[in-house]
Amino acid sequence: MEIYDVIVIGGGCAGASAGMYSARFNMSTLVFAEQPGGLITTTHLVENYPGIKKITGPDMGQVFMEHAMESGAKFEFSRVNTIEKVEHEGKPVFKLEAGGKEFFAWTVTLATGTKHKHLGVPGEEEYANKGVSYCALCDAAFFKDKTCAIVGGGDSAAIEANILSQHCGKVYVLVRKDFMRAEPVNQDRIEKDPKVEIKYMTEIESIEGDGEKVTHVKLKDGSDLELDGVFMAIGHDPQNELAKQIGAEVNERGDVIINREAETNVPGFYAAGDITDAKFKQAIIGAAEGVYASVMSYNYLQELHG
Ligand code: NDP
């Protein structure tokens, strides 16, 4: 049976970085990239990755994966469904199932990231892809000269309002508090944009439509806001199912708890990127955690095999 030195689960910045470093350490490395390039591919422009002044999210995801591949990491573009620890010749080994096949590795790095949060209001599921979207970069072009709202008060909301404004005639930013907490440079851009109107202390009660598409939203103050599209940018939930299966500890948000060396409480099982309990979710941090995971995997293998 083939046993990889390293299996990385996740093909975003953290996973690809772990894959690239692991392969360069001459460890046999397999990366599962169910979402090739990861969440960064749904970002318009990345302007804060040190050393790269400006790159689109899709290009960044692609470059990260290519770098890992060219370093010798193998890729599988499927979802890992289960993980467990078994024994092989008296040594612990991880057994994974993906696409109906079994895979084995001495070490695993979890870099599954997060998925978009849903608002949970009436009409949201009914009008998904009929005006409700979780990705401005993917869907903004369908709303040329239309009126759209972006829900959220973080950096994603500001960035996505900026993207929407390039296509839409009018963009509302619906913020539930009386302030936003976006990066100042992104906040400035939307405040100066005549097409963007930020509505503070504003929450959606329900999303309404004609059965085919969104027509308006009902707000909690009782008023209606006519709209063609509603984009959600209200944060993310960690994809931690595999961490839970293997017994890795998570915090109250569901983020996998790691130490500075990307180690979890499970020997040989590391985590990197947005899935971890690092406070600041950034590509550069995920990439760095991926490096730690690789180096620690290497050290672990030295001890395991002598
Ligand atoms: P955040 O968790 O930072 O912000 C979520 C926003 O949505 C908050 O303003 C929050 O409100 C609001 N919100 C949450 N739930 C609801 C709700 N039910 N109704 C209305 N509003 C709601 O998420 P982001 O996606 O903006 O950012 C996540 C992380 O990703 C951050 O660390 C950010 O810096 C990073 N990021 C990095 C980028 C990059 O590297 N280029 C790009 C974009 C994001 P409240 O303020 O009241 O809690």
Coordinates of C-alpha atoms in Angstrom, one line a residue, residues 111-270:
A111 CA -6.1 23.5 5.4
T112 CA -9.8 23.4 4.6
G113 CA -10.5 27.0 5.3
T114 CA -13.9 28.4 5.8
K115 CA -17.2 28.7 3.9
H116 CA -19.5 31.7 3.6
K117 CA -22.0 32.3 6.4
H118 CA -25.7 32.5 5.5
L119 CA -27.9 35.3 6.9
G120 CA -30.7 32.9 7.8
V121 CA -33.7 35.1 6.9
P122 CA -36.8 34.1 5.0
G123 CA -36.3 34.2 1.2
E124 CA -32.5 33.6 1.4
E125 CA -32.6 30.0 0.3
E126 CA -35.5 30.4 -2.1
Y127 CA -33.7 33.2 -4.0
A128 CA -30.2 31.7 -3.9
N129 CA -28.8 32.3 -7.4
K130 CA -32.0 34.3 -8.3
G131 CA -30.6 37.5 -6.8
V132 CA -29.0 36.2 -3.6
S133 CA -25.3 35.6 -3.9
Y134 CA -22.2 34.9 -1.7
C135 CA -19.6 36.0 -4.2
A136 CA -19.6 39.5 -5.7
L137 CA -16.6 38.6 -7.9
C138 CA -18.4 35.6 -9.4
D139 CA -21.8 37.3 -9.9
A140 CA -21.5 41.1 -10.1
A141 CA -21.4 41.1 -13.9
F142 CA -25.0 39.7 -13.9
F143 CA -26.2 43.0 -12.3
K144 CA -25.1 45.5 -14.8
D145 CA -26.7 48.9 -14.1
K146 CA -28.9 47.2 -11.5
T147 CA -29.4 48.0 -7.8
C148 CA -27.8 45.7 -5.3
A149 CA -27.1 45.5 -1.6
I150 CA -24.1 44.0 0.2
V151 CA -24.8 42.8 3.7
G152 CA -21.9 43.1 6.3
G153 CA -19.6 45.6 7.9
G154 CA -16.2 43.9 7.6
D155 CA -13.4 44.0 5.0
S156 CA -15.2 41.6 2.7
A157 CA -18.2 43.8 2.5
A158 CA -16.1 46.9 1.7
I159 CA -14.1 45.0 -1.0
E160 CA -17.2 43.5 -2.5
A161 CA -19.1 46.8 -2.5
N162 CA -16.2 48.1 -4.6
I163 CA -16.5 45.3 -7.1
L164 CA -20.3 45.7 -7.3
S165 CA -20.0 49.4 -8.0
Q166 CA -18.0 48.6 -11.1
H167 CA -21.1 46.9 -12.6
C168 CA -24.2 48.1 -10.7
G169 CA -26.0 51.5 -11.0
K170 CA -26.4 51.7 -7.2
V171 CA -25.0 49.7 -4.3
Y172 CA -26.2 49.8 -0.7
V173 CA -24.0 48.5 2.1
L174 CA -26.2 47.3 4.9
V175 CA -24.4 47.4 8.2
R176 CA -26.1 46.2 11.4
K177 CA -24.0 48.4 13.7
D178 CA -23.2 52.2 13.5
F179 CA -19.7 51.5 12.2
M180 CA -17.8 49.3 9.8
R181 CA -14.5 47.5 10.6
A182 CA -13.0 47.3 7.1
E183 CA -9.4 48.0 6.3
P184 CA -9.2 51.9 6.1
V185 CA -8.1 51.8 2.5
N186 CA -11.1 49.8 1.5
Q187 CA -13.5 51.8 3.6
D188 CA -12.2 55.1 2.0
R189 CA -12.8 53.7 -1.4
I190 CA -16.5 53.0 -0.8
E191 CA -17.1 56.2 1.1
K192 CA -15.8 58.2 -1.8
D193 CA -17.7 56.2 -4.4
P194 CA -20.9 58.1 -5.5
K195 CA -22.6 54.9 -6.4
V196 CA -22.3 53.4 -2.9
E197 CA -24.5 54.3 0.0
I198 CA -23.7 52.9 3.4
K199 CA -26.8 52.4 5.5
Y200 CA -25.8 51.9 9.2
M201 CA -28.1 50.2 11.8
T202 CA -29.8 48.4 9.0
E203 CA -30.8 44.7 9.0
I204 CA -32.8 42.6 6.7
E205 CA -36.0 41.0 7.9
S206 CA -36.7 39.0 4.7
I207 CA -35.8 38.8 1.1
E208 CA -38.8 39.1 -1.2
G209 CA -39.3 38.5 -4.9
D210 CA -41.7 37.5 -7.7
G211 CA -40.9 33.8 -7.5
E212 CA -38.3 34.2 -10.3
K213 CA -36.0 36.8 -8.9
V214 CA -35.4 39.2 -6.0
T215 CA -37.5 42.4 -6.1
H216 CA -36.9 43.9 -2.7
V217 CA -35.9 43.3 0.9
K218 CA -38.0 44.0 4.0
L219 CA -35.9 45.8 6.7
K220 CA -36.3 45.4 10.4
D221 CA -37.5 49.0 10.7
G222 CA -40.5 48.0 8.7
S223 CA -39.4 49.7 5.4
D224 CA -38.9 48.1 2.0
L225 CA -35.7 48.5 -0.1
E226 CA -36.1 47.8 -3.8
L227 CA -33.3 45.7 -5.1
D228 CA -32.2 43.3 -7.9
G229 CA -29.5 41.5 -5.9
V230 CA -28.4 40.8 -2.4
F231 CA -24.8 39.9 -1.7
M232 CA -23.8 38.4 1.7
A233 CA -20.4 39.2 3.2
I234 CA -21.1 38.4 6.8
G235 CA -18.1 36.3 7.6
H236 CA -17.2 32.6 7.4
D237 CA -17.7 29.3 9.2
P238 CA -14.7 27.0 9.6
Q239 CA -14.8 23.7 7.7
N240 CA -13.7 21.6 10.7
E241 CA -15.6 18.3 10.2
L242 CA -12.3 16.3 9.6
A243 CA -10.6 17.9 12.6
K244 CA -13.5 16.8 14.7
Q245 CA -13.3 13.3 13.3
I246 CA -9.7 12.9 14.2
G247 CA -10.1 14.4 17.6
A248 CA -8.3 17.8 17.0
E249 CA -9.4 20.4 19.5
V250 CA -11.4 23.4 18.3
N251 CA -12.2 26.7 20.0
E252 CA -15.7 28.2 20.6
R253 CA -15.8 29.5 17.0
G254 CA -15.0 26.1 15.7
D255 CA -11.4 27.1 14.6
V256 CA -8.8 24.4 15.0
I257 CA -6.5 25.2 17.9
I258 CA -2.8 25.2 16.9
N259 CA 0.4 26.3 18.5
R260 CA 3.0 28.5 16.9
E261 CA 4.4 25.5 15.0
A262 CA 1.0 24.6 13.4
E263 CA 0.7 21.6 15.7
T264 CA -2.7 20.4 16.9
N265 CA -3.2 18.2 19.9
V266 CA -3.1 15.1 17.6
P267 CA 0.5 14.0 16.9
G268 CA 1.2 14.1 13.1
F269 CA -1.9 16.2 12.4
Y270 CA -1.2 19.9 11.6

